[in-house]
Amino acid sequence: MGSKPKQSDYKASEAEKTEARVGAQKAEFFNQTYQPLNVAELKDSLTDDIKNIARRRGNADVMQGLTAKPNFRQTQNAGQVAADLSGAYQGQLGKAGAGALQIQNTRGAAAIGVAQGQSADSGSALSTLTNIGTSRALTRAKNNELMRQARLDAGLKIAGAAADKKFGSGNEDEPNAWDNFRNAYNKAQGVT
Amino acid sequence: MAFEDILQFAQYSGNPQGSSLTAYKGGEVDPEQTLANITQAEYANYLRDVRPIELELVEKAKTDTSLIDQAKEDRDNANQLTQGVIDRNAARYGAALTPAQMEQQRRSLARGTTLSGIQGVADARVAQKDANRALMADLINIGQGVNRASLGSLQNAAGAAAQRENSYKNAKASSKAQTYGMLGSLGAAAMIFL
């Protein structure tokens, strides 16, 4: 008769424990350090800071380019100068705004992508969890089935032994009716 | 991650240390429960911090008119700003303009501002369409990735469920076969015996 399995034989090895401990610590560190950074990046991408910087720069470029060196001639052709200045001002600010919006959108989408990448990793983690749960449930079901069969076999063996004692002849050379029945059953079962 | 979330999920996981997502069992890290805690916490964080902004970006990609609005505002401001520059320049050189010149200058300025305003708004419309389309394309790409990942998770779960169901059916069939086999053996034994 085999001995009962010991739970201690199925304990995680030191390497497994260390791997789990280090993995958990790294995950904690990521959650506490990098995840807030990504959220901050996402929120920052939506602010108008970059737009304001770009517009200030555009405005400065126009003013430096067209009004840094005033001269008398400009006062005599003020209409054309004003039209040029107005066109440059609007054009430059338009380009600054478009560039800033592109930066805002790109940063926002990138941060969303990173966040969704995390979610995708969580999805993978969920798959891993499902696998762990599945293999565990299967093993449990198989073990239960094994135990049920073992109990039935054990019950039959005990019952057979008790019947042998009660109804058997106790002498193999002179089998009685019960011995004959038991031998026939074993033969039908393929037991020698 | 906010401390409240860590605390909430630490409590959820029944962690006696109450300060992290790491779960313990028998004094050692419980990797399965820890993974479950982190997965749950990440999803909760995503729902709280990212999803509202994500939906905001999707809406922005569909409806944003900020460039066009800004171009119109700049057009309205340009006239006043340019007039100020011209006036200061004239004052600097003491240029005296006749009323006719001043009127002509005002008209020229108004015409120039209007024309550049038209061009500015038209350019802004094109730039706006470009920006919205680019943002939408980025978001759609992200959405495709999310869809692939979620379908992968579902396929995995469905496969596991099918595997469980099949195993159960196999076990049932095997048990039934064993029972019939035993009954058959008993019957055969009875026949031999009789």
Tab-separated table of N, CA, C and O in Angstrom, chain B residues 23-135:
chain	number	residue	atom	x	y	z
B	23	ALA	N	-0.295	39.770	-2.317
B	23	ALA	CA	-1.022	38.920	-1.377
B	23	ALA	C	-0.079	37.864	-0.813
B	23	ALA	O	0.861	37.439	-1.490
B	24	TYR	N	-0.330	37.476	0.414
B	24	TYR	CA	0.542	36.507	1.081
B	24	TYR	C	-0.258	35.280	1.505
B	24	TYR	O	-1.432	35.384	1.843
B	25	LYS	N	0.406	34.148	1.448
B	25	LYS	CA	-0.203	32.911	1.927
B	25	LYS	C	0.896	32.118	2.633
B	25	LYS	O	1.926	31.829	2.017
B	26	GLY	N	0.659	31.819	3.869
B	26	GLY	CA	1.663	31.065	4.634
B	26	GLY	C	2.995	31.784	4.716
B	26	GLY	O	4.048	31.147	4.689
B	27	GLY	N	2.943	33.108	4.787
B	27	GLY	CA	4.173	33.888	4.932
B	27	GLY	C	4.925	34.118	3.638
B	27	GLY	O	5.925	34.818	3.609
B	28	GLU	N	4.439	33.527	2.541
B	28	GLU	CA	5.106	33.713	1.242
B	28	GLU	C	4.174	34.477	0.304
B	28	GLU	O	2.966	34.516	0.515
B	29	VAL	N	4.769	35.074	-0.745
B	29	VAL	CA	3.960	35.770	-1.737
B	29	VAL	C	3.058	34.758	-2.442
B	29	VAL	O	3.522	33.690	-2.857
B	30	ASP	N	1.772	35.110	-2.521
B	30	ASP	CA	0.829	34.259	-3.258
B	30	ASP	C	0.741	34.816	-4.678
B	30	ASP	O	0.041	35.805	-4.926
B	31	PRO	N	1.474	34.208	-5.630
B	31	PRO	CA	1.562	34.827	-6.971
B	31	PRO	C	0.219	34.911	-7.681
B	31	PRO	O	-0.053	35.882	-8.375
B	32	GLU	N	-0.609	33.905	-7.476
B	32	GLU	CA	-1.881	33.895	-8.211
B	32	GLU	C	-2.795	35.031	-7.739
B	32	GLU	O	-3.358	35.775	-8.537
B	33	GLN	N	-2.902	35.170	-6.413
B	33	GLN	CA	-3.761	36.220	-5.863
B	33	GLN	C	-3.176	37.596	-6.162
B	33	GLN	O	-3.901	38.549	-6.451
B	34	THR	N	-1.833	37.687	-6.111
B	34	THR	CA	-1.188	38.968	-6.411
B	34	THR	C	-1.459	39.380	-7.855
B	34	THR	O	-1.780	40.534	-8.139
B	35	LEU	N	-1.344	38.405	-8.748
B	35	LEU	CA	-1.612	38.698	-10.159
B	35	LEU	C	-3.059	39.143	-10.338
B	35	LEU	O	-3.356	40.097	-11.076
B	36	ALA	N	-3.967	38.469	-9.629
B	36	ALA	CA	-5.383	38.844	-9.715
B	36	ALA	C	-5.581	40.259	-9.182
B	36	ALA	O	-6.293	41.070	-9.790
B	37	ASN	N	-4.928	40.592	-8.064
B	37	ASN	CA	-5.073	41.940	-7.479
B	37	ASN	C	-4.563	43.007	-8.439
B	37	ASN	O	-5.202	44.042	-8.639
B	38	ILE	N	-3.397	42.742	-9.028
B	38	ILE	CA	-2.791	43.743	-9.909
B	38	ILE	C	-3.629	43.914	-11.171
B	38	ILE	O	-3.858	45.024	-11.644
B	39	THR	N	-4.098	42.799	-11.708
B	39	THR	CA	-4.939	42.872	-12.908
B	39	THR	C	-6.183	43.695	-12.632
B	39	THR	O	-6.561	44.581	-13.414
B	40	GLN	N	-6.803	43.421	-11.483
B	40	GLN	CA	-8.027	44.145	-11.115
B	40	GLN	C	-7.726	45.629	-10.884
B	40	GLN	O	-8.466	46.502	-11.344
B	41	ALA	N	-6.615	45.898	-10.193
B	41	ALA	CA	-6.263	47.290	-9.885
B	41	ALA	C	-5.943	48.070	-11.152
B	41	ALA	O	-6.353	49.220	-11.296
B	42	GLU	N	-5.242	47.422	-12.086
B	42	GLU	CA	-4.905	48.116	-13.332
B	42	GLU	C	-6.159	48.451	-14.120
B	42	GLU	O	-6.271	49.530	-14.697
B	43	TYR	N	-7.084	47.533	-14.121
B	43	TYR	CA	-8.321	47.798	-14.865
B	43	TYR	C	-9.110	48.924	-14.192
B	43	TYR	O	-9.656	49.797	-14.856
B	44	ALA	N	-9.134	48.906	-12.848
B	44	ALA	CA	-9.836	49.964	-12.117
B	44	ALA	C	-9.180	51.317	-12.382
B	44	ALA	O	-9.873	52.326	-12.588
B	45	ASN	N	-7.862	51.329	-12.404
B	45	ASN	CA	-7.147	52.578	-12.691
B	45	ASN	C	-7.447	53.068	-14.099
B	45	ASN	O	-7.606	54.266	-14.334
B	46	TYR	N	-7.469	52.120	-15.028
B	46	TYR	CA	-7.772	52.481	-16.414
B	46	TYR	C	-9.161	53.115	-16.489
B	46	TYR	O	-9.342	54.156	-17.120
B	47	LEU	N	-10.138	52.467	-15.819
B	47	LEU	CA	-11.506	52.996	-15.863
B	47	LEU	C	-11.568	54.395	-15.256
B	47	LEU	O	-12.274	55.271	-15.768
B	48	ARG	N	-10.820	54.605	-14.182
B	48	ARG	CA	-10.895	55.881	-13.470
B	48	ARG	C	-10.090	56.978	-14.169
B	48	ARG	O	-10.578	58.087	-14.354
B	49	ASP	N	-8.865	56.668	-14.577
B	49	ASP	CA	-7.952	57.715	-15.055
B	49	ASP	C	-7.916	57.873	-16.570
B	49	ASP	O	-7.693	58.965	-17.065
B	50	VAL	N	-8.084	56.785	-17.278
B	50	VAL	CA	-7.828	56.834	-18.722
B	50	VAL	C	-9.103	56.889	-19.548
B	50	VAL	O	-9.202	57.680	-20.486
B	51	ARG	N	-10.057	56.051	-19.197
B	51	ARG	CA	-11.230	55.947	-20.078
B	51	ARG	C	-11.941	57.290	-20.307
B	51	ARG	O	-12.298	57.591	-21.458
B	52	PRO	N	-12.160	58.121	-19.253
B	52	PRO	CA	-12.835	59.405	-19.520
B	52	PRO	C	-12.079	60.246	-20.550
B	52	PRO	O	-12.691	60.856	-21.432
B	53	ILE	N	-10.743	60.251	-20.424
B	53	ILE	CA	-9.943	61.056	-21.364
B	53	ILE	C	-9.961	60.415	-22.748
B	53	ILE	O	-9.984	61.111	-23.768
B	54	GLU	N	-9.962	59.102	-22.758
B	54	GLU	CA	-10.019	58.390	-24.045
B	54	GLU	C	-11.313	58.740	-24.786
B	54	GLU	O	-11.291	59.052	-25.981
B	55	LEU	N	-12.428	58.713	-24.053
B	55	LEU	CA	-13.713	59.056	-24.678
B	55	LEU	C	-13.721	60.523	-25.117
B	55	LEU	O	-14.280	60.870	-26.160
B	56	GLU	N	-13.057	61.359	-24.297
B	56	GLU	CA	-12.958	62.777	-24.635
B	56	GLU	C	-12.185	62.953	-25.947
B	56	GLU	O	-12.554	63.764	-26.800
B	57	LEU	N	-11.116	62.167	-26.104
B	57	LEU	CA	-10.304	62.255	-27.329
B	57	LEU	C	-11.091	61.762	-28.547
B	57	LEU	O	-10.975	62.336	-29.636
B	58	VAL	N	-11.869	60.699	-28.358
B	58	VAL	CA	-12.681	60.197	-29.476
B	58	VAL	C	-13.674	61.282	-29.913
B	58	VAL	O	-13.850	61.554	-31.110
B	59	GLU	N	-14.280	61.915	-28.910
B	59	GLU	CA	-15.232	62.984	-29.204
B	59	GLU	C	-14.526	64.155	-29.890
B	59	GLU	O	-15.036	64.745	-30.847
B	60	LYS	N	-13.304	64.428	-29.398
B	60	LYS	CA	-12.529	65.533	-29.974
B	60	LYS	C	-12.209	65.250	-31.436
B	60	LYS	O	-12.285	66.146	-32.286
B	61	ALA	N	-11.831	64.003	-31.726
B	61	ALA	CA	-11.490	63.635	-33.106
B	61	ALA	C	-12.697	63.801	-34.028
B	61	ALA	O	-12.544	64.039	-35.224
B	62	LYS	N	-13.893	63.690	-33.452
B	62	LYS	CA	-15.097	63.803	-34.297
B	62	LYS	C	-15.584	65.245	-34.434
B	62	LYS	O	-16.156	65.605	-35.449
B	63	THR	N	-15.352	66.041	-33.377
B	63	THR	CA	-16.040	67.340	-33.363
B	63	THR	C	-15.141	68.552	-33.148
B	63	THR	O	-15.649	69.671	-33.121
B	64	ASP	N	-13.846	68.360	-32.998
B	64	ASP	CA	-12.987	69.492	-32.631
B	64	ASP	C	-12.979	70.574	-33.720
B	64	ASP	O	-12.774	70.281	-34.907
B	65	THR	N	-13.201	71.826	-33.281
B	65	THR	CA	-13.125	72.965	-34.218
B	65	THR	C	-12.228	74.057	-33.628
B	65	THR	O	-12.368	75.226	-34.008
B	66	SER	N	-11.350	73.659	-32.720
B	66	SER	CA	-10.576	74.670	-31.985
B	66	SER	C	-9.708	75.521	-32.910
B	66	SER	O	-9.565	76.731	-32.692
B	67	LEU	N	-9.134	74.908	-33.954
B	67	LEU	CA	-8.264	75.681	-34.862
B	67	LEU	C	-9.080	76.727	-35.636
B	67	LEU	O	-8.637	77.868	-35.799
B	68	ILE	N	-10.260	76.303	-36.064
B	68	ILE	CA	-11.113	77.225	-36.827
B	68	ILE	C	-11.577	78.364	-35.928
B	68	ILE	O	-11.537	79.547	-36.308
B	69	ASP	N	-11.991	78.006	-34.709
B	69	ASP	CA	-12.453	79.031	-33.755
B	69	ASP	C	-11.330	80.020	-33.456
B	69	ASP	O	-11.545	81.237	-33.398
B	70	GLN	N	-10.128	79.463	-33.268
B	70	GLN	CA	-8.989	80.318	-32.936
B	70	GLN	C	-8.649	81.228	-34.118
B	70	GLN	O	-8.321	82.414	-33.939
B	71	ALA	N	-8.757	80.700	-35.332
B	71	ALA	CA	-8.464	81.511	-36.523
B	71	ALA	C	-9.439	82.683	-36.627
B	71	ALA	O	-9.043	83.805	-36.991
B	72	LYS	N	-10.697	82.408	-36.286
B	72	LYS	CA	-11.693	83.502	-36.340
B	72	LYS	C	-11.389	84.556	-35.284
B	72	LYS	O	-11.501	85.766	-35.531
B	73	GLU	N	-10.984	84.080	-34.110
B	73	GLU	CA	-10.647	85.007	-33.023
B	73	GLU	C	-9.427	85.843	-33.408
B	73	GLU	O	-9.401	87.063	-33.194
B	74	ASP	N	-8.425	85.173	-34.015
B	74	ASP	CA	-7.212	85.891	-34.436
B	74	ASP	C	-7.542	86.923	-35.516
B	74	ASP	O	-6.969	88.014	-35.537
B	75	ARG	N	-8.442	86.565	-36.405
B	75	ARG	CA	-8.851	87.500	-37.469
B	75	ARG	C	-9.447	88.766	-36.847
B	75	ARG	O	-9.129	89.884	-37.260
B	76	ASP	N	-10.293	88.541	-35.825
B	76	ASP	CA	-10.919	89.695	-35.180
B	76	ASP	C	-9.896	90.550	-34.436
B	76	ASP	O	-10.018	91.781	-34.388
B	77	ASN	N	-8.894	89.893	-33.849
B	77	ASN	CA	-7.880	90.645	-33.087
B	77	ASN	C	-6.861	91.338	-33.992
B	77	ASN	O	-6.274	92.350	-33.614
B	78	ALA	N	-6.660	90.746	-35.175
B	78	ALA	CA	-5.572	91.209	-36.045
B	78	ALA	C	-5.744	92.670	-36.449
B	78	ALA	O	-4.771	93.446	-36.489
B	79	ASN	N	-6.966	93.051	-36.708
B	79	ASN	CA	-7.223	94.410	-37.177
B	79	ASN	C	-6.754	95.431	-36.142
B	79	ASN	O	-6.000	96.358	-36.451
B	80	GLN	N	-7.193	95.213	-34.910
B	80	GLN	CA	-6.861	96.134	-33.830
B	80	GLN	C	-5.353	96.158	-33.557
B	80	GLN	O	-4.748	97.217	-33.395
B	81	LEU	N	-4.765	94.956	-33.549
B	81	LEU	CA	-3.335	94.848	-33.256
B	81	LEU	C	-2.502	95.548	-34.325
B	81	LEU	O	-1.582	96.328	-34.033
B	82	THR	N	-2.862	95.313	-35.580
B	82	THR	CA	-2.098	95.905	-36.680
B	82	THR	C	-2.278	97.425	-36.702
B	82	THR	O	-1.318	98.167	-36.962
B	83	GLN	N	-3.476	97.877	-36.420
B	83	GLN	CA	-3.720	99.317	-36.365
B	83	GLN	C	-2.830	99.966	-35.296
B	83	GLN	O	-2.256	101.045	-35.516
B	84	GLY	N	-2.672	99.281	-34.187
B	84	GLY	CA	-1.816	99.784	-33.109
B	84	GLY	C	-0.372	99.911	-33.555
B	84	GLY	O	0.298	100.912	-33.282
B	85	VAL	N	0.113	98.917	-34.267
B	85	VAL	CA	1.503	98.938	-34.764
B	85	VAL	C	1.697	100.118	-35.709
B	85	VAL	O	2.687	100.872	-35.626
B	86	ILE	N	0.753	100.252	-36.619
B	86	ILE	CA	0.855	101.330	-37.618
B	86	ILE	C	0.818	102.698	-36.934
B	86	ILE	O	1.609	103.605	-37.260
B	87	ASP	N	-0.091	102.851	-35.971
B	87	ASP	CA	-0.215	104.139	-35.271
B	87	ASP	C	1.065	104.475	-34.503
B	87	ASP	O	1.537	105.615	-34.522
B	88	ARG	N	1.644	103.474	-33.840
B	88	ARG	CA	2.873	103.726	-33.075
B	88	ARG	C	4.023	104.088	-34.013
B	88	ARG	O	4.839	104.960	-33.725
B	89	ASN	N	4.047	103.426	-35.157
B	89	ASN	CA	5.102	103.715	-36.139
B	89	ASN	C	4.977	105.155	-36.656
B	89	ASN	O	5.974	105.883	-36.784
B	90	ALA	N	3.750	105.536	-36.905
B	90	ALA	CA	3.523	106.893	-37.404
B	90	ALA	C	3.919	107.912	-36.345
B	90	ALA	O	4.541	108.950	-36.646
B	91	ALA	N	3.572	107.609	-35.114
B	91	ALA	CA	3.913	108.538	-34.030
B	91	ALA	C	5.416	108.635	-33.840
B	91	ALA	O	5.960	109.698	-33.536
B	92	ARG	N	6.094	107.493	-34.014
B	92	ARG	CA	7.550	107.458	-33.829
B	92	ARG	C	8.251	108.408	-34.804
B	92	ARG	O	9.203	109.080	-34.444
B	93	TYR	N	7.783	108.471	-36.047
B	93	TYR	CA	8.436	109.306	-37.068
B	93	TYR	C	7.717	110.634	-37.279
B	93	TYR	O	8.058	111.400	-38.176
B	94	GLY	N	6.685	110.856	-36.465
B	94	GLY	CA	5.963	112.115	-36.586
B	94	GLY	C	5.297	112.274	-37.920
B	94	GLY	O	5.144	113.381	-38.434
B	95	ALA	N	4.921	111.183	-38.533
B	95	ALA	CA	4.305	111.239	-39.850
B	95	ALA	C	2.885	111.771	-39.731
B	95	ALA	O	2.091	111.244	-38.963
B	96	ALA	N	2.633	112.784	-40.451
B	96	ALA	CA	1.283	113.358	-40.443
B	96	ALA	C	0.579	112.942	-41.720
B	96	ALA	O	1.082	113.172	-42.814
B	97	LEU	N	-0.573	112.288	-41.557
B	97	LEU	CA	-1.322	111.832	-42.729
B	97	LEU	C	-2.530	112.719	-42.942
B	97	LEU	O	-3.126	113.217	-41.975
B	98	THR	N	-2.851	112.911	-44.200
B	98	THR	CA	-4.067	113.672	-44.507
B	98	THR	C	-5.257	112.782	-44.195
B	98	THR	O	-5.128	111.542	-44.147
B	99	PRO	N	-6.422	113.394	-44.009
B	99	PRO	CA	-7.622	112.577	-43.742
B	99	PRO	C	-7.866	111.538	-44.838
B	99	PRO	O	-8.281	110.414	-44.558
B	100	ALA	N	-7.555	111.926	-46.102
B	100	ALA	CA	-7.759	110.970	-47.207
B	100	ALA	C	-6.801	109.785	-47.085
B	100	ALA	O	-7.176	108.623	-47.294
B	101	GLN	N	-5.534	110.128	-46.708
B	101	GLN	CA	-4.546	109.042	-46.529
B	101	GLN	C	-4.951	108.112	-45.388
B	101	GLN	O	-4.824	106.888	-45.465
B	102	MET	N	-5.428	108.741	-44.315
B	102	MET	CA	-5.844	107.941	-43.157
B	102	MET	C	-7.011	107.018	-43.515
B	102	MET	O	-7.050	105.855	-43.112
B	103	GLU	N	-7.940	107.548	-44.281
B	103	GLU	CA	-9.095	106.753	-44.698
B	103	GLU	C	-8.640	105.602	-45.595
B	103	GLU	O	-9.085	104.454	-45.460
B	104	GLN	N	-7.707	105.922	-46.511
B	104	GLN	CA	-7.177	104.904	-47.409
B	104	GLN	C	-6.431	103.818	-46.630
B	104	GLN	O	-6.559	102.622	-46.902
B	105	GLN	N	-5.674	104.283	-45.634
B	105	GLN	CA	-4.929	103.331	-44.798
B	105	GLN	C	-5.886	102.419	-44.048
B	105	GLN	O	-5.687	101.205	-43.948
B	106	ARG	N	-6.968	103.011	-43.508
B	106	ARG	CA	-7.943	102.216	-42.760
B	106	ARG	C	-8.577	101.161	-43.661
B	106	ARG	O	-8.722	99.994	-43.292
B	107	ARG	N	-8.914	101.609	-44.886
B	107	ARG	CA	-9.528	100.652	-45.829
B	107	ARG	C	-8.563	99.530	-46.207
B	107	ARG	O	-8.932	98.372	-46.308
B	108	SER	N	-7.321	99.975	-46.457
B	108	SER	CA	-6.308	98.989	-46.855
B	108	SER	C	-6.091	97.954	-45.754
B	108	SER	O	-5.982	96.752	-46.003
B	109	LEU	N	-6.060	98.468	-44.528
B	109	LEU	CA	-5.870	97.574	-43.381
B	109	LEU	C	-7.046	96.601	-43.269
B	109	LEU	O	-6.864	95.392	-43.075
B	110	ALA	N	-8.266	97.149	-43.394
B	110	ALA	CA	-9.461	96.309	-43.271
B	110	ALA	C	-9.474	95.243	-44.363
B	110	ALA	O	-9.793	94.073	-44.125
B	111	ARG	N	-9.086	95.678	-45.601
B	111	ARG	CA	-9.076	94.734	-46.726
B	111	ARG	C	-8.029	93.627	-46.488
B	111	ARG	O	-8.302	92.444	-46.663
B	112	GLY	N	-6.854	94.086	-46.063
B	112	GLY	CA	-5.782	93.107	-45.824
B	112	GLY	C	-6.149	92.136	-44.730
B	112	GLY	O	-5.945	90.912	-44.852
B	113	THR	N	-6.751	92.645	-43.662
B	113	THR	CA	-7.134	91.780	-42.548
B	113	THR	C	-8.214	90.791	-42.970
B	113	THR	O	-8.173	89.609	-42.634
B	114	THR	N	-9.175	91.305	-43.739
B	114	THR	CA	-10.273	90.430	-44.178
B	114	THR	C	-9.746	89.317	-45.077
B	114	THR	O	-10.088	88.136	-44.911
B	115	LEU	N	-8.884	89.731	-46.050
B	115	LEU	CA	-8.360	88.719	-46.981
B	115	LEU	C	-7.515	87.678	-46.256
B	115	LEU	O	-7.657	86.479	-46.483
B	116	SER	N	-6.626	88.167	-45.380
B	116	SER	CA	-5.802	87.185	-44.662
B	116	SER	C	-6.644	86.391	-43.673
B	116	SER	O	-6.321	85.236	-43.369
B	117	GLY	N	-7.734	87.014	-43.188
B	117	GLY	CA	-8.643	86.282	-42.295
B	117	GLY	C	-9.325	85.148	-43.026
B	117	GLY	O	-9.438	84.025	-42.506
B	118	ILE	N	-9.737	85.430	-44.266
B	118	ILE	CA	-10.376	84.379	-45.077
B	118	ILE	C	-9.401	83.230	-45.300
B	118	ILE	O	-9.723	82.058	-45.137
B	119	GLN	N	-8.170	83.619	-45.666
B	119	GLN	CA	-7.169	82.569	-45.906
B	119	GLN	C	-6.842	81.815	-44.623
B	119	GLN	O	-6.715	80.590	-44.624
B	120	GLY	N	-6.730	82.579	-43.515
B	120	GLY	CA	-6.396	81.955	-42.234
B	120	GLY	C	-7.454	80.942	-41.805
B	120	GLY	O	-7.123	79.824	-41.384
B	121	VAL	N	-8.726	81.327	-41.955
B	121	VAL	CA	-9.801	80.416	-41.546
B	121	VAL	C	-9.853	79.203	-42.482
B	121	VAL	O	-10.061	78.062	-42.038
B	122	ALA	N	-9.644	79.473	-43.777
B	122	ALA	CA	-9.649	78.349	-44.733
B	122	ALA	C	-8.503	77.377	-44.426
B	122	ALA	O	-8.694	76.154	-44.423
B	123	ASP	N	-7.318	77.945	-44.159
B	123	ASP	CA	-6.180	77.084	-43.793
B	123	ASP	C	-6.485	76.309	-42.512
B	123	ASP	O	-6.126	75.135	-42.381
B	124	ALA	N	-7.128	77.016	-41.576
B	124	ALA	CA	-7.451	76.368	-40.295
B	124	ALA	C	-8.416	75.203	-40.508
B	124	ALA	O	-8.305	74.176	-39.846
B	125	ARG	N	-9.360	75.384	-41.438
B	125	ARG	CA	-10.306	74.280	-41.708
B	125	ARG	C	-9.554	73.038	-42.227
B	125	ARG	O	-9.821	71.919	-41.816
B	126	VAL	N	-8.612	73.290	-43.135
B	126	VAL	CA	-7.834	72.162	-43.683
B	126	VAL	C	-6.996	71.512	-42.579
B	126	VAL	O	-6.976	70.282	-42.419
B	127	ALA	N	-6.325	72.387	-41.795
B	127	ALA	CA	-5.475	71.864	-40.716
B	127	ALA	C	-6.315	71.104	-39.690
B	127	ALA	O	-5.889	70.075	-39.155
B	128	GLN	N	-7.526	71.629	-39.420
B	128	GLN	CA	-8.406	70.974	-38.455
B	128	GLN	C	-8.816	69.587	-38.940
B	128	GLN	O	-8.791	68.607	-38.185
B	129	LYS	N	-9.165	69.534	-40.204
B	129	LYS	CA	-9.570	68.236	-40.766
B	129	LYS	C	-8.407	67.238	-40.696
B	129	LYS	O	-8.596	66.075	-40.330
B	130	ASP	N	-7.219	67.732	-41.029
B	130	ASP	CA	-6.019	66.875	-40.958
B	130	ASP	C	-5.789	66.362	-39.545
B	130	ASP	O	-5.549	65.170	-39.336
B	131	ALA	N	-5.849	67.303	-38.592
B	131	ALA	CA	-5.566	66.941	-37.189
B	131	ALA	C	-6.608	65.942	-36.692
B	131	ALA	O	-6.262	64.950	-36.039
B	132	ASN	N	-7.875	66.203	-36.981
B	132	ASN	CA	-8.936	65.305	-36.500
B	132	ASN	C	-8.800	63.919	-37.124
B	132	ASN	O	-8.983	62.899	-36.458
B	133	ARG	N	-8.454	63.912	-38.413
B	133	ARG	CA	-8.327	62.622	-39.103
B	133	ARG	C	-7.135	61.826	-38.543
B	133	ARG	O	-7.220	60.616	-38.337
B	134	ALA	N	-6.029	62.552	-38.298
B	134	ALA	CA	-4.843	61.872	-37.752
B	134	ALA	C	-5.134	61.302	-36.366
B	134	ALA	O	-4.752	60.168	-36.042
B	135	LEU	N	-5.833	62.093	-35.549
B	135	LEU	CA	-6.165	61.624	-34.198
B	135	LEU	C	-7.093	60.414	-34.267
B	135	LEU	O	-6.899	59.417	-33.557
